[in-house]
Short mmCIF file of C-alpha atoms in Angstrom, two decimals:
data_model
loop_
_atom_site.label_atom_id
_atom_site.label_comp_id
_atom_site.label_asym_id
_atom_site.label_seq_id
_atom_site.Cartn_x
_atom_site.Cartn_y
_atom_site.Cartn_z
CA MET C 141 0.00 0.00 0.00
CA PRO C 142 1.45 3.40 -0.91
CA ASP C 143 1.67 6.22 1.63
CA ILE C 144 -1.31 8.54 1.79
CA ASP C 145 0.05 12.05 1.36
CA LEU C 146 -2.01 14.50 3.40
CA GLY C 147 -0.42 17.48 1.65
CA VAL C 148 1.60 20.40 2.90
CA ALA C 149 1.09 20.59 6.65
CA THR C 150 3.33 23.45 7.63
CA ASP C 151 5.59 26.23 6.41
CA TRP C 152 8.64 24.31 7.67
CA ASP C 153 11.49 24.91 5.22
CA ASP C 154 13.66 21.82 5.79
CA GLY C 155 12.96 18.25 4.73
CA ASP C 156 9.58 16.85 3.83
CA THR C 157 6.79 19.35 4.56
CA HIS C 158 3.97 16.83 4.05
CA ALA C 159 2.08 14.81 6.65
CA ARG C 160 1.56 11.14 5.80
CA VAL C 161 -0.34 8.03 6.82
CA LYS C 162 1.51 4.81 6.02
CA LEU C 163 2.05 1.20 7.00
CA GLU C 164 5.26 0.24 8.79
CA GLN C 165 6.69 -3.12 9.80
CA ASN C 166 5.33 -4.22 13.19
CA ARG C 167 7.98 -3.73 15.90
CA ILE C 168 6.97 -6.78 17.90
CA GLY C 169 5.79 -9.40 15.42
CA GLN C 170 8.23 -11.33 13.26
CA SER C 171 5.77 -11.83 10.41
CA PRO C 172 6.23 -9.43 7.47
CA ALA C 173 2.44 -9.48 7.08
CA LYS C 174 1.97 -7.65 10.41
CA LYS C 175 1.98 -3.88 9.87
CA ASP C 176 1.45 -0.85 12.10
CA VAL C 177 -0.48 2.25 11.04
CA LEU C 178 1.83 5.24 11.26
CA VAL C 179 0.78 8.91 11.21
CA THR C 180 3.73 11.24 10.60
CA SER C 181 4.18 14.98 10.65
CA PRO C 182 6.74 17.21 8.94
CA MET C 183 8.50 17.69 12.28
CA SER C 184 9.18 13.92 12.56
CA ILE C 185 6.66 13.40 15.32
CA GLU C 186 4.94 10.06 14.73
CA LEU C 187 1.98 8.23 16.20
CA SER C 188 2.11 4.48 15.61
CA VAL C 189 -0.89 2.24 16.27
CA ASN C 190 0.63 -1.12 17.14
CA THR C 191 -1.40 -4.30 16.87
CA ASN C 192 1.02 -6.22 19.13
CA LEU C 193 -0.21 -9.50 17.55
CA SER C 194 -3.60 -9.03 19.19
CA SER C 195 -6.47 -11.21 18.02
CA SER C 196 -9.06 -8.68 19.22
CA GLN C 197 -10.19 -5.50 17.50
CA GLU C 198 -8.43 -3.34 20.08
CA SER C 199 -5.04 -1.82 19.48
CA ASP C 200 -2.67 -2.78 22.23
CA LYS C 201 -0.31 0.17 22.15
CA PHE C 202 0.13 3.66 20.78
CA TYR C 203 3.76 4.71 20.29
CA PHE C 204 4.66 8.40 20.21
CA THR C 205 8.07 8.72 18.55
CA THR C 206 10.38 11.37 17.14
CA TYR C 207 13.87 11.62 15.71
CA ARG C 208 16.89 13.03 17.49
CA GLY C 209 19.40 13.49 14.71
CA GLY C 210 19.15 10.27 12.70
CA VAL C 211 18.04 8.11 15.65
CA LYS C 212 14.36 7.28 16.23
CA LYS C 213 13.37 7.73 19.89
CA ILE C 214 10.22 6.61 21.68
CA ILE C 215 8.71 9.55 23.60
CA ALA C 216 5.76 7.73 25.19
CA VAL C 217 3.77 4.50 25.03
CA LEU C 218 0.06 4.27 25.84
CA ASP C 219 -1.38 0.75 26.18
CA SER C 220 -4.98 -0.45 25.95
CA ASN C 221 -5.21 -0.58 29.76
CA GLY C 222 -4.60 3.18 29.95
CA ASN C 223 -1.03 2.84 31.25
CA LEU C 224 1.20 5.65 30.01
CA SER C 225 4.99 5.28 29.98
CA ILE C 226 6.97 8.45 29.33
CA ALA C 227 10.66 8.65 28.46
CA GLY C 228 12.22 11.74 29.98
CA GLN C 229 10.90 14.23 32.49
CA VAL C 230 7.37 15.18 33.45
CA PHE C 231 6.92 18.87 34.26
CA THR C 232 4.03 19.61 36.59
CA GLY C 233 2.33 22.90 37.30
CA GLN C 234 2.64 24.30 33.78
CA GLY C 235 0.17 27.15 33.49
CA ASN C 236 -0.05 27.87 29.78
CA LEU C 237 0.19 24.94 27.36
CA THR C 238 -1.32 26.71 24.35
CA TYR C 239 0.12 25.93 20.93
#
């Protein structure tokens, strides 16, 4: 399946300026038939819906990833039980989180 190009998503000048939805090899399963749905942004922030070899209709994990240089890093993982694992620091008491 080809990537679905969502078009220009930002005025970012470097690299690919398009957001995409694509299939990526499943990180956990060994079968090449198992794929994850990946939503990417021009800033290399990705949301991956991981099937984790589940036989149910629920997704087992959401991976939030980004790139630091050329290395892909996992920022956070949210599982189907509502458990959230965060890599790095959590800052509390932030007053203004507007975009």
